mmCIF file of C-alpha atoms in Angstrom:
data_model
loop_
_atom_site.group_PDB
_atom_site.id
_atom_site.type_symbol
_atom_site.label_atom_id
_atom_site.label_comp_id
_atom_site.label_asym_id
_atom_site.label_seq_id
_atom_site.Cartn_x
_atom_site.Cartn_y
_atom_site.Cartn_z
ATOM 1 C CA MET R 1208 0.000 0.000 0.000
ATOM 2 C CA LYS R 1209 1.322 3.422 -0.907
ATOM 3 C CA VAL R 1210 2.237 5.987 1.745
ATOM 4 C CA TRP R 1211 -0.573 8.333 0.724
ATOM 5 C CA GLN R 1212 -3.067 5.487 1.032
ATOM 6 C CA VAL R 1213 -1.845 4.653 4.544
ATOM 7 C CA GLY R 1214 -2.025 8.310 5.515
ATOM 8 C CA GLY R 1215 -5.503 8.642 4.058
ATOM 9 C CA SER R 1216 -6.683 5.558 5.917
ATOM 10 C CA LEU R 1217 -5.356 6.941 9.198
ATOM 11 C CA ILE R 1218 -7.081 10.271 8.620
ATOM 12 C CA LEU R 1219 -10.379 8.535 7.838
ATOM 13 C CA LEU R 1220 -9.976 6.395 10.947
ATOM 14 C CA MET R 1221 -9.430 9.463 13.118
ATOM 15 C CA LEU R 1222 -12.346 11.319 11.577
ATOM 16 C CA SER R 1223 -14.643 8.365 12.136
ATOM 17 C CA GLY R 1224 -13.822 8.442 15.830
ATOM 18 C CA CYS R 1225 -14.222 12.184 16.304
ATOM 19 C CA LEU R 1226 -17.091 13.619 18.301
ATOM 20 C CA ASP R 1227 -18.848 16.533 16.665
ATOM 21 C CA GLN R 1228 -18.881 19.851 18.440
ATOM 22 C CA LYS R 1229 -22.494 20.090 19.571
ATOM 23 C CA THR R 1230 -24.792 20.906 22.457
ATOM 24 C CA TYR R 1231 -26.514 18.112 24.356
ATOM 25 C CA HIS R 1232 -29.127 20.323 26.004
ATOM 26 C CA SER R 1233 -30.633 22.731 23.510
ATOM 27 C CA VAL R 1234 -33.235 25.105 24.946
ATOM 28 C CA ASP R 1235 -36.777 25.200 23.625
ATOM 29 C CA LEU R 1236 -37.835 28.829 24.050
ATOM 30 C CA ASN R 1237 -41.478 27.781 23.856
ATOM 31 C CA ALA R 1238 -41.108 25.276 26.676
ATOM 32 C CA SER R 1239 -41.587 26.043 30.362
ATOM 33 C CA LEU R 1240 -38.599 26.829 32.543
ATOM 34 C CA GLU R 1241 -38.675 23.367 34.050
ATOM 35 C CA CYS R 1242 -38.774 20.085 32.158
ATOM 36 C CA PRO R 1243 -39.828 16.636 33.411
ATOM 37 C CA SER R 1244 -37.446 15.264 36.010
ATOM 38 C CA GLY R 1245 -35.076 12.377 35.472
ATOM 39 C CA PRO R 1246 -32.162 11.550 33.161
ATOM 40 C CA GLU R 1247 -34.413 11.964 30.111
ATOM 41 C CA CYS R 1248 -34.531 15.735 30.761
ATOM 42 C CA THR R 1249 -32.154 16.780 27.982
ATOM 43 C CA THR R 1250 -33.721 20.016 26.769
ATOM 44 C CA GLY R 1251 -31.296 22.302 28.568
ATOM 45 C CA SER R 1252 -34.005 23.567 30.907
ATOM 46 C CA ILE R 1253 -33.932 23.100 34.657
ATOM 47 C CA GLU R 1254 -34.649 19.591 35.878
ATOM 48 C CA PRO R 1255 -36.646 20.174 39.092
ATOM 49 C CA PRO R 1256 -36.549 18.100 42.281
ATOM 50 C CA ALA R 1257 -38.800 15.059 42.349
ATOM 51 C CA GLN R 1258 -39.491 12.035 44.493
ATOM 52 C CA GLY R 1259 -36.210 10.216 44.991
ATOM 53 C CA ASN R 1260 -34.412 13.131 43.343
ATOM 54 C CA PRO R 1261 -34.086 15.865 46.021
ATOM 55 C CA TYR R 1262 -32.137 18.341 43.908
ATOM 56 C CA ALA R 1263 -32.565 20.408 40.755
ATOM 57 C CA LEU R 1264 -30.056 20.107 37.919
ATOM 58 C CA ALA R 1265 -29.176 22.559 35.155
ATOM 59 C CA TYR R 1266 -26.704 22.412 32.287
ATOM 60 C CA ILE R 1267 -24.630 25.242 30.872
ATOM 61 C CA GLU R 1268 -22.529 24.431 27.799
ATOM 62 C CA VAL R 1269 -19.756 26.273 25.998
ATOM 63 C CA ASP R 1270 -18.074 25.535 22.680
ATOM 64 C CA ASP R 1271 -14.378 25.106 21.871
ATOM 65 C CA GLN R 1272 -13.926 28.877 21.789
ATOM 66 C CA GLY R 1273 -15.407 29.319 25.259
ATOM 67 C CA VAL R 1274 -18.656 30.882 24.011
ATOM 68 C CA PHE R 1275 -22.041 29.825 25.401
ATOM 69 C CA TRP R 1276 -23.709 27.356 23.053
ATOM 70 C CA ASP R 1277 -27.038 28.884 23.972
ATOM 71 C CA ARG R 1278 -27.088 31.908 26.234
ATOM 72 C CA GLU R 1279 -30.644 31.020 27.216
ATOM 73 C CA GLN R 1280 -29.169 28.233 29.366
ATOM 74 C CA LEU R 1281 -27.483 30.886 31.531
ATOM 75 C CA GLU R 1282 -30.510 33.175 31.529
ATOM 76 C CA ARG R 1283 -32.748 30.363 32.742
ATOM 77 C CA VAL R 1284 -30.291 29.550 35.519
ATOM 78 C CA LYS R 1285 -30.361 33.220 36.544
ATOM 79 C CA THR R 1286 -34.165 33.291 36.584
ATOM 80 C CA TYR R 1287 -34.359 30.044 38.537
ATOM 81 C CA THR R 1288 -31.727 30.982 41.141
ATOM 82 C CA GLN R 1289 -33.171 34.448 41.712
ATOM 83 C CA SER R 1290 -36.601 32.969 42.325
ATOM 84 C CA LEU R 1291 -35.206 30.212 44.527
ATOM 85 C CA THR R 1292 -33.003 32.396 46.734
ATOM 86 C CA ARG R 1293 -35.821 34.851 47.396
ATOM 87 C CA LYS R 1294 -37.884 32.092 48.982
ATOM 88 C CA GLN R 1295 -35.504 29.782 50.842
ATOM 89 C CA ASN R 1296 -31.940 28.918 51.732
ATOM 90 C CA THR R 1297 -30.153 27.495 48.718
ATOM 91 C CA LEU R 1298 -27.023 25.499 47.965
ATOM 92 C CA ILE R 1299 -25.714 25.995 44.425
ATOM 93 C CA TYR R 1300 -23.182 23.342 43.435
ATOM 94 C CA VAL R 1301 -21.247 23.915 40.201
ATOM 95 C CA TYR R 1302 -19.268 21.139 38.513
ATOM 96 C CA VAL R 1303 -16.891 21.675 35.577
ATOM 97 C CA HIS R 1304 -15.772 18.388 34.056
ATOM 98 C CA GLY R 1305 -12.401 17.663 32.537
ATOM 99 C CA TRP R 1306 -10.651 15.670 29.858
ATOM 100 C CA GLN R 1307 -12.535 12.791 28.154
ATOM 101 C CA HIS R 1308 -15.935 13.961 29.365
ATOM 102 C CA ASN R 1309 -18.799 16.131 28.118
ATOM 103 C CA ALA R 1310 -22.414 17.069 28.907
ATOM 104 C CA ASN R 1311 -23.962 13.907 27.477
ATOM 105 C CA PRO R 1312 -26.623 12.775 29.980
ATOM 106 C CA LYS R 1313 -25.037 9.309 29.867
ATOM 107 C CA ASP R 1314 -21.527 10.582 30.636
ATOM 108 C CA SER R 1315 -20.097 8.994 33.786
ATOM 109 C CA ASN R 1316 -19.341 12.420 35.263
ATOM 110 C CA VAL R 1317 -23.004 13.415 34.938
ATOM 111 C CA GLU R 1318 -24.052 10.259 36.769
ATOM 112 C CA GLN R 1319 -21.415 10.783 39.445
ATOM 113 C CA PHE R 1320 -22.485 14.402 39.928
ATOM 114 C CA ARG R 1321 -26.083 13.260 40.353
ATOM 115 C CA GLN R 1322 -25.043 10.817 43.055
ATOM 116 C CA HIS R 1323 -23.009 13.480 44.838
ATOM 117 C CA LEU R 1324 -25.931 15.931 44.773
ATOM 118 C CA ALA R 1325 -28.366 13.303 46.039
ATOM 119 C CA SER R 1326 -26.115 12.373 48.941
ATOM 120 C CA LEU R 1327 -25.330 15.974 49.857
ATOM 121 C CA SER R 1328 -29.010 16.929 49.726
ATOM 122 C CA THR R 1329 -29.722 14.630 52.659
ATOM 123 C CA GLN R 1330 -26.802 15.876 54.777
ATOM 124 C CA LEU R 1331 -27.211 19.655 54.804
ATOM 125 C CA PRO R 1332 -26.584 21.468 58.124
ATOM 126 C CA GLU R 1333 -30.111 22.890 58.222
ATOM 127 C CA LYS R 1334 -33.509 21.690 57.052
ATOM 128 C CA ASP R 1335 -35.577 23.289 54.317
ATOM 129 C CA TRP R 1336 -32.664 23.941 51.992
ATOM 130 C CA SER R 1337 -33.004 23.656 48.244
ATOM 131 C CA VAL R 1338 -30.136 22.257 46.180
ATOM 132 C CA LEU R 1339 -29.308 23.206 42.597
ATOM 133 C CA GLY R 1340 -26.542 21.505 40.670
ATOM 134 C CA ILE R 1341 -25.078 23.275 37.633
ATOM 135 C CA TYR R 1342 -23.183 20.973 35.279
ATOM 136 C CA VAL R 1343 -20.841 22.965 33.033
ATOM 137 C CA GLY R 1344 -20.161 21.102 29.799
ATOM 138 C CA TRP R 1345 -17.521 21.585 27.116
ATOM 139 C CA ARG R 1346 -15.927 19.249 24.570
ATOM 140 C CA GLY R 1347 -13.483 17.531 26.898
ATOM 141 C CA ARG R 1348 -13.887 14.370 24.856
ATOM 142 C CA SER R 1349 -13.202 14.853 21.160
ATOM 143 C CA VAL R 1350 -12.316 11.287 20.047
ATOM 144 C CA THR R 1351 -14.002 7.982 20.880
ATOM 145 C CA LEU R 1352 -11.443 5.501 19.524
ATOM 146 C CA PRO R 1353 -9.676 3.847 22.494
ATOM 147 C CA LEU R 1354 -6.127 4.150 21.136
ATOM 148 C CA LEU R 1355 -6.507 7.706 19.892
ATOM 149 C CA GLU R 1356 -8.361 9.292 22.800
ATOM 150 C CA TYR R 1357 -5.166 9.571 24.865
ATOM 151 C CA SER R 1358 -3.507 11.591 22.109
ATOM 152 C CA THR R 1359 -6.056 14.391 22.576
ATOM 153 C CA PHE R 1360 -4.627 15.532 25.915
ATOM 154 C CA TRP R 1361 -2.691 18.499 24.534
ATOM 155 C CA ASP R 1362 -5.390 19.509 22.043
ATOM 156 C CA ARG R 1363 -8.014 19.545 24.802
ATOM 157 C CA GLN R 1364 -5.582 21.486 26.984
ATOM 158 C CA SER R 1365 -5.574 24.261 24.388
ATOM 159 C CA ALA R 1366 -9.371 24.185 24.208
ATOM 160 C CA ALA R 1367 -9.611 24.405 28.003
ATOM 161 C CA LYS R 1368 -7.499 27.572 27.989
ATOM 162 C CA ARG R 1369 -9.935 29.189 25.552
ATOM 163 C CA VAL R 1370 -12.902 28.040 27.612
ATOM 164 C CA ALA R 1371 -11.395 29.534 30.788
ATOM 165 C CA ASP R 1372 -11.085 32.961 29.174
ATOM 166 C CA GLY R 1373 -14.572 32.876 27.681
ATOM 167 C CA SER R 1374 -18.165 33.144 28.785
ATOM 168 C CA LEU R 1375 -17.839 31.163 32.021
ATOM 169 C CA VAL R 1376 -16.269 34.175 33.739
ATOM 170 C CA GLU R 1377 -19.744 35.713 33.615
ATOM 171 C CA LEU R 1378 -21.305 32.678 35.288
ATOM 172 C CA PHE R 1379 -18.885 32.728 38.219
ATOM 173 C CA SER R 1380 -19.129 36.494 38.641
ATOM 174 C CA TYR R 1381 -22.925 36.233 38.672
ATOM 175 C CA LEU R 1382 -22.896 33.514 41.343
ATOM 176 C CA ASN R 1383 -20.516 35.525 43.516
ATOM 177 C CA VAL R 1384 -22.778 38.584 43.371
ATOM 178 C CA LEU R 1385 -25.889 36.436 43.909
ATOM 179 C CA LYS R 1386 -24.465 35.072 47.154
ATOM 180 C CA GLN R 1387 -23.427 38.503 48.407
ATOM 181 C CA GLN R 1388 -26.791 40.117 47.677
ATOM 182 C CA SER R 1389 -29.104 37.251 48.597
ATOM 183 C CA ILE R 1390 -31.684 37.910 51.327
ATOM 184 C CA THR R 1391 -31.580 34.229 52.327
ATOM 185 C CA ASP R 1392 -28.633 31.994 53.181
ATOM 186 C CA THR R 1393 -27.179 31.157 49.772
ATOM 187 C CA ARG R 1394 -24.124 28.908 49.499
ATOM 188 C CA VAL R 1395 -21.971 28.314 46.432
ATOM 189 C CA ILE R 1396 -19.645 25.325 46.014
ATOM 190 C CA THR R 1397 -17.550 24.858 42.870
ATOM 191 C CA LEU R 1398 -15.817 21.641 41.843
ATOM 192 C CA GLY R 1399 -13.503 21.301 38.851
ATOM 193 C CA HIS R 1400 -11.692 18.195 37.624
ATOM 194 C CA SER R 1401 -8.673 17.898 35.306
ATOM 195 C CA PHE R 1402 -8.867 20.631 32.660
ATOM 196 C CA GLY R 1403 -12.115 21.607 34.363
ATOM 197 C CA GLY R 1404 -9.995 22.477 37.389
ATOM 198 C CA ALA R 1405 -7.766 24.615 35.174
ATOM 199 C CA ILE R 1406 -10.842 26.311 33.709
ATOM 200 C CA VAL R 1407 -12.228 27.113 37.152
ATOM 201 C CA PHE R 1408 -8.953 28.464 38.534
ATOM 202 C CA SER R 1409 -8.278 30.642 35.497
ATOM 203 C CA ALA R 1410 -11.824 31.991 35.575
ATOM 204 C CA ILE R 1411 -11.898 32.821 39.289
ATOM 205 C CA ASN R 1412 -8.320 33.537 40.417
ATOM 206 C CA LYS R 1413 -8.871 37.310 40.148
ATOM 207 C CA ILE R 1414 -11.978 36.983 42.325
ATOM 208 C CA LEU R 1415 -9.994 34.971 44.882
ATOM 209 C CA ALA R 1416 -7.153 37.499 44.934
ATOM 210 C CA GLN R 1417 -9.521 40.453 45.307
ATOM 211 C CA GLU R 1418 -11.428 38.809 48.153
ATOM 212 C CA LEU R 1419 -8.131 38.055 49.922
ATOM 213 C CA VAL R 1420 -7.059 41.698 49.706
ATOM 214 C CA ASP R 1421 -10.498 43.021 50.704
ATOM 215 C CA SER R 1422 -10.597 40.942 53.891
ATOM 216 C CA SER R 1423 -7.222 42.189 55.153
ATOM 217 C CA ASN R 1424 -5.646 45.328 56.524
ATOM 218 C CA ASN R 1425 -1.920 45.889 57.084
ATOM 219 C CA SER R 1426 -1.042 42.205 56.702
ATOM 220 C CA SER R 1427 -3.697 41.069 59.172
ATOM 221 C CA PHE R 1428 -7.305 40.040 58.678
ATOM 222 C CA ASP R 1429 -10.259 42.161 59.744
ATOM 223 C CA ALA R 1430 -12.575 39.234 58.970
ATOM 224 C CA SER R 1431 -12.378 35.717 57.612
ATOM 225 C CA ALA R 1432 -10.929 35.658 54.112
ATOM 226 C CA LYS R 1433 -13.450 34.873 51.400
ATOM 227 C CA GLY R 1434 -13.330 33.258 47.999
ATOM 228 C CA LEU R 1435 -15.754 32.447 45.224
ATOM 229 C CA GLY R 1436 -18.843 31.559 47.215
ATOM 230 C CA ASP R 1437 -18.018 29.219 50.067
ATOM 231 C CA LEU R 1438 -15.578 26.673 48.671
ATOM 232 C CA THR R 1439 -13.756 25.796 45.464
ATOM 233 C CA VAL R 1440 -12.382 22.261 45.072
ATOM 234 C CA LEU R 1441 -10.063 21.260 42.228
ATOM 235 C CA ILE R 1442 -9.268 17.578 41.657
ATOM 236 C CA ASN R 1443 -6.201 16.629 39.597
ATOM 237 C CA PRO R 1444 -6.233 20.106 37.996
ATOM 238 C CA ALA R 1445 -4.168 20.494 34.824
ATOM 239 C CA PHE R 1446 -2.544 23.906 35.196
ATOM 240 C CA ASP R 1447 1.049 24.782 35.956
ATOM 241 C CA ALA R 1448 2.431 25.963 39.294
ATOM 242 C CA LEU R 1449 3.577 29.266 37.793
ATOM 243 C CA LYS R 1450 -0.082 30.309 37.471
ATOM 244 C CA TYR R 1451 -0.406 29.812 41.227
ATOM 245 C CA ALA R 1452 2.819 31.647 42.141
ATOM 246 C CA HIS R 1453 1.312 35.088 42.735
ATOM 247 C CA PHE R 1454 -1.417 33.544 44.834
ATOM 248 C CA HIS R 1455 1.087 31.644 46.974
ATOM 249 C CA ASP R 1456 3.061 34.838 47.556
ATOM 250 C CA MET R 1457 -0.034 36.904 48.395
ATOM 251 C CA GLN R 1458 -1.360 34.578 51.062
ATOM 252 C CA ASP R 1459 2.077 34.268 52.652
ATOM 253 C CA ARG R 1460 2.143 38.038 53.281
ATOM 254 C CA TYR R 1461 -0.716 37.812 55.768
ATOM 255 C CA ASN R 1462 0.165 36.934 59.313
ATOM 256 C CA HIS R 1463 -2.964 35.541 60.868
ATOM 257 C CA PHE R 1464 -6.119 33.620 60.033
ATOM 258 C CA PHE R 1465 -9.048 33.590 62.462
ATOM 259 C CA GLY R 1466 -10.066 30.403 64.242
ATOM 260 C CA GLY R 1467 -13.346 30.407 62.333
ATOM 261 C CA GLN R 1468 -11.586 30.669 58.984
ATOM 262 C CA LYS R 1469 -12.737 27.832 56.722
ATOM 263 C CA PRO R 1470 -11.027 26.436 53.624
ATOM 264 C CA ILE R 1471 -11.659 28.550 50.524
ATOM 265 C CA LEU R 1472 -9.652 26.796 47.818
ATOM 266 C CA ALA R 1473 -8.557 23.165 47.995
ATOM 267 C CA ILE R 1474 -6.472 21.495 45.290
ATOM 268 C CA PHE R 1475 -6.300 17.689 45.495
ATOM 269 C CA THR R 1476 -3.860 15.837 43.228
ATOM 270 C CA SER R 1477 -3.212 12.105 43.259
ATOM 271 C CA GLU R 1478 0.401 11.060 43.583
ATOM 272 C CA SER R 1479 -0.335 8.542 40.794
ATOM 273 C CA ASP R 1480 -2.032 10.955 38.382
ATOM 274 C CA TRP R 1481 -0.036 10.101 35.263
ATOM 275 C CA ALA R 1482 -1.703 12.735 33.078
ATOM 276 C CA THR R 1483 -0.628 15.744 35.129
ATOM 277 C CA ARG R 1484 2.636 14.167 36.283
ATOM 278 C CA TYR R 1485 3.935 13.122 32.844
ATOM 279 C CA ALA R 1486 1.808 14.233 29.875
ATOM 280 C CA PHE R 1487 1.260 17.760 31.180
ATOM 281 C CA PRO R 1488 4.948 18.751 31.639
ATOM 282 C CA ILE R 1489 5.888 17.237 28.269
ATOM 283 C CA GLY R 1490 3.415 19.493 26.510
ATOM 284 C CA ASN R 1491 4.509 22.549 28.483
ATOM 285 C CA ALA R 1492 8.180 21.869 27.829
ATOM 286 C CA LEU R 1493 7.525 21.846 24.089
ATOM 287 C CA THR R 1494 5.354 24.959 23.977
ATOM 288 C CA ARG R 1495 7.131 27.171 26.525
ATOM 289 C CA SER R 1496 10.789 26.443 25.831
ATOM 290 C CA PHE R 1497 11.617 29.904 24.498
ATOM 291 C CA GLU R 1498 9.966 31.980 27.217
ATOM 292 C CA ALA R 1499 12.292 34.125 29.349
ATOM 293 C CA LYS R 1500 12.380 32.817 32.923
ATOM 294 C CA ARG R 1501 14.236 33.456 36.166
ATOM 295 C CA TYR R 1502 14.431 32.392 39.809
ATOM 296 C CA MET R 1503 11.793 33.866 42.152
ATOM 297 C CA LYS R 1504 12.077 34.475 45.875
ATOM 298 C CA THR R 1505 9.260 33.014 47.944
ATOM 299 C CA ARG R 1506 8.618 31.492 51.339
ATOM 300 C CA VAL R 1507 7.726 27.955 52.313
ATOM 301 C CA GLY R 1508 6.732 28.070 55.953
ATOM 302 C CA HIS R 1509 9.475 29.962 57.761
ATOM 303 C CA GLU R 1510 12.069 29.310 55.080
ATOM 304 C CA SER R 1511 13.000 31.603 52.202
ATOM 305 C CA VAL R 1512 13.509 29.659 48.972
ATOM 306 C CA LEU R 1513 14.204 30.287 45.305
ATOM 307 C CA VAL R 1514 11.693 28.881 42.823
ATOM 308 C CA ASN R 1515 12.779 28.131 39.273
ATOM 309 C CA GLN R 1516 10.182 29.639 36.924
ATOM 310 C CA SER R 1517 11.133 27.105 34.274
ATOM 311 C CA SER R 1518 10.198 24.223 36.585
ATOM 312 C CA ALA R 1519 7.101 25.971 37.918
ATOM 313 C CA GLY R 1520 5.915 26.673 34.378
ATOM 314 C CA ARG R 1521 6.360 23.060 33.347
ATOM 315 C CA ILE R 1522 5.057 21.133 36.375
ATOM 316 C CA ALA R 1523 1.375 20.864 37.311
ATOM 317 C CA ILE R 1524 0.446 22.611 40.554
ATOM 318 C CA GLY R 1525 -0.350 19.402 42.412
ATOM 319 C CA HIS R 1526 3.119 17.953 41.798
ATOM 320 C CA PHE R 1527 5.092 21.116 42.587
ATOM 321 C CA GLU R 1528 6.641 20.446 45.975
ATOM 322 C CA PRO R 1529 7.360 24.058 47.116
ATOM 323 C CA TYR R 1530 3.652 24.921 47.010
ATOM 324 C CA ARG R 1531 2.319 21.759 48.644
ATOM 325 C CA THR R 1532 0.591 22.433 51.974
ATOM 326 C CA HIS R 1533 -0.999 19.121 53.005
ATOM 327 C CA SER R 1534 -1.155 15.401 52.346
ATOM 328 C CA LEU R 1535 -4.261 13.207 52.403
ATOM 329 C CA THR R 1536 -4.031 9.560 53.430
ATOM 330 C CA PRO R 1537 -6.643 6.875 54.155
ATOM 331 C CA ALA R 1538 -7.819 6.409 57.727
ATOM 332 C CA PHE R 1539 -7.079 3.014 59.243
ATOM 333 C CA ALA R 1540 -10.807 2.485 59.766
ATOM 334 C CA ASP R 1541 -14.073 4.364 59.393
ATOM 335 C CA ARG R 1542 -13.494 5.929 62.795
ATOM 336 C CA GLN R 1543 -16.712 7.941 62.686
ATOM 337 C CA GLU R 1544 -19.066 5.339 61.217
ATOM 338 C CA HIS R 1545 -21.499 5.861 64.106
ATOM 339 C CA LEU R 1546 -21.788 9.578 63.262
ATOM 340 C CA THR R 1547 -23.966 11.256 60.669
ATOM 341 C CA ARG R 1548 -22.271 13.186 57.875
ATOM 342 C CA LEU R 1549 -23.040 16.449 59.644
ATOM 343 C CA GLN R 1550 -21.686 15.224 62.986
ATOM 344 C CA SER R 1551 -18.534 13.990 61.281
ATOM 345 C CA ALA R 1552 -18.040 17.350 59.554
ATOM 346 C CA ARG R 1553 -18.499 19.220 62.844
ATOM 347 C CA TYR R 1554 -15.900 16.975 64.466
ATOM 348 C CA SER R 1555 -13.389 17.754 61.689
ATOM 349 C CA MET R 1556 -14.231 21.466 61.762
ATOM 350 C CA LYS R 1557 -13.451 21.641 65.478
ATOM 351 C CA GLN R 1558 -10.000 20.166 64.850
ATOM 352 C CA TRP R 1559 -9.447 22.636 61.997
ATOM 353 C CA GLU R 1560 -10.400 25.582 64.237
ATOM 354 C CA GLN R 1561 -8.027 24.349 66.934
ATOM 355 C CA GLY R 1562 -5.180 24.429 64.421
ATOM 356 C CA LEU R 1563 -4.279 20.751 64.750
ATOM 357 C CA SER R 1564 -1.634 19.475 62.351
ATOM 358 C CA VAL R 1565 -3.761 16.439 61.449
ATOM 359 C CA ILE R 1566 -7.480 16.823 60.747
ATOM 360 C CA GLN R 1567 -9.387 13.558 61.027
ATOM 361 C CA PHE R 1568 -12.250 12.925 58.621
ATOM 362 C CA SER R 1569 -14.416 9.821 58.485
ATOM 363 C CA SER R 1570 -12.312 8.061 55.848
ATOM 364 C CA ALA R 1571 -9.076 10.072 55.564
ATOM 365 C CA ASP R 1572 -6.527 12.179 57.442
ATOM 366 C CA LEU R 1573 -5.543 15.651 56.236
ATOM 367 C CA LYS R 1574 -1.999 16.367 57.467
ATOM 368 C CA ARG R 1575 -0.494 19.855 57.348
ATOM 369 C CA ARG R 1576 3.071 20.243 56.180
ATOM 370 C CA PRO R 1577 5.483 20.995 59.074
ATOM 371 C CA GLY R 1578 6.301 24.677 59.493
ATOM 372 C CA LEU R 1579 3.173 26.003 57.796
ATOM 373 C CA LYS R 1580 0.605 28.225 59.519
ATOM 374 C CA ALA R 1581 -2.632 26.690 60.753
ATOM 375 C CA ARG R 1582 -5.983 27.460 59.150
ATOM 376 C CA VAL R 1583 -4.509 28.770 55.897
ATOM 377 C CA PRO R 1584 -7.609 28.524 53.681
ATOM 378 C CA TYR R 1585 -5.721 27.739 50.462
ATOM 379 C CA LEU R 1586 -4.721 24.080 50.323
ATOM 380 C CA VAL R 1587 -2.522 22.222 47.835
ATOM 381 C CA VAL R 1588 -2.880 18.572 48.785
ATOM 382 C CA LYS R 1589 -0.957 15.482 47.731
ATOM 383 C CA VAL R 1590 -3.431 12.569 47.743
ATOM 384 C CA ASP R 1591 -2.479 8.977 48.457
ATOM 385 C CA GLN R 1592 -3.043 6.739 45.431
ATOM 386 C CA ARG R 1593 -5.283 4.491 47.513
ATOM 387 C CA LEU R 1594 -7.795 7.357 47.618
ATOM 388 C CA ILE R 1595 -7.428 8.555 44.015
ATOM 389 C CA PRO R 1596 -5.731 5.841 41.920
ATOM 390 C CA ASP R 1597 -5.329 7.805 38.658
ATOM 391 C CA HIS R 1598 -6.299 10.933 36.741
ATOM 392 C CA ASN R 1599 -9.973 10.224 36.106
ATOM 393 C CA ASP R 1600 -10.963 7.885 38.916
ATOM 394 C CA PHE R 1601 -11.917 9.912 41.981
ATOM 395 C CA SER R 1602 -15.209 8.083 42.529
ATOM 396 C CA GLY R 1603 -13.950 5.625 45.141
ATOM 397 C CA GLN R 1604 -15.977 5.368 48.323
ATOM 398 C CA ALA R 1605 -13.210 6.557 50.660
ATOM 399 C CA PHE R 1606 -12.412 9.737 48.724
ATOM 400 C CA GLN R 1607 -16.073 10.503 48.046
ATOM 401 C CA SER R 1608 -16.796 10.131 51.756
ATOM 402 C CA PHE R 1609 -13.965 12.542 52.556
ATOM 403 C CA LEU R 1610 -15.125 14.976 49.874
ATOM 404 C CA GLN R 1611 -18.653 15.054 51.272
ATOM 405 C CA ASP R 1612 -17.264 15.652 54.779
ATOM 406 C CA PHE R 1613 -15.052 18.443 53.454
ATOM 407 C CA VAL R 1614 -17.866 20.141 51.544
ATOM 408 C CA THR R 1615 -20.285 19.798 54.470
ATOM 409 C CA MET R 1616 -17.665 21.345 56.763
ATOM 410 C CA SER R 1617 -17.682 24.486 54.617
ATOM 411 C CA LEU R 1618 -21.468 24.797 55.038
ATOM 412 C CA ILE R 1619 -21.472 24.766 58.842
ATOM 413 C CA ASN R 1620 -22.287 28.115 60.449
#
């Protein structure tokens, strides 16, 4: 077979396995705001709570350029949340998926998010709360062929950068203002995975920095530092440590965090995440080789250190040792199995407020790095591979139990 025939066959093979850029939840402007509940609700409208389904679920989708597929998705979320928060206390939980996922109702991330919402809905600190999940979809999966899908890592990384700078900034800004101006108790939790974690951090890091500055005065805090809503969690995020450098330096300039200070930003990266440990730095080394770099002065605990910008710009945040603050390891046993989720979260919160170096959760121990200040609300956590075995698998019972404890802890008054 001639070379051009082989090449043509490969191109046809790749094209046959490509997923079209499309929306999975188009909005019918003639339909009501809410559509029938259940997984069959794929119109892009709000799926309301129902029996056995104690939460509402909305989808917001963006294309490869970061532009809303249908702005009406956002407008309907605005209408729904404004109505909801005027009447009762509300938890808004945003999830931004990562590589090899999308907004298909059958996607495993959609199913996992549903399970997380259902479990959390039954464990809220107070009764009579409404829960709204917002699933943010983008084309994280562009190829379906098993052997080729791994080759899309760097292409989807480029798409994620465009998505982060696009329309989603408006969504996060809206939610931040909604919480601040709400007449009821409105909580906002954001979770991003993989490139979804990179999208979230890029979209909100200015909000985080501004809130940090606003809550301080002369290197001390007048009140608890705030972030986007109540808590942002990033799991195996695919962005480099250099993007976090200014944030690390800013928080180190402040001398004291109140006892009631809760976590604001938590980055969890598995020690066995091959995608961010190996594939990510290879791509960065190829694309950023000619950038001018230098050594930066920073502090790690009480020590002054020099950070190589070249290394920080190549290595993913979760694997960059100078910025690591904690480690997460499995508990020897479910030490709090006799407690409810809320009781377990209160137990962990008390240890956090006391400034203990090890915070015990129902299924895991969160250990602070020696020499670091207690109650620093910005965590970069190395996760034991027994809790998160690889890049995409964070659905194990032990880590999910910890995650629900951690999220519930942020909701306690």
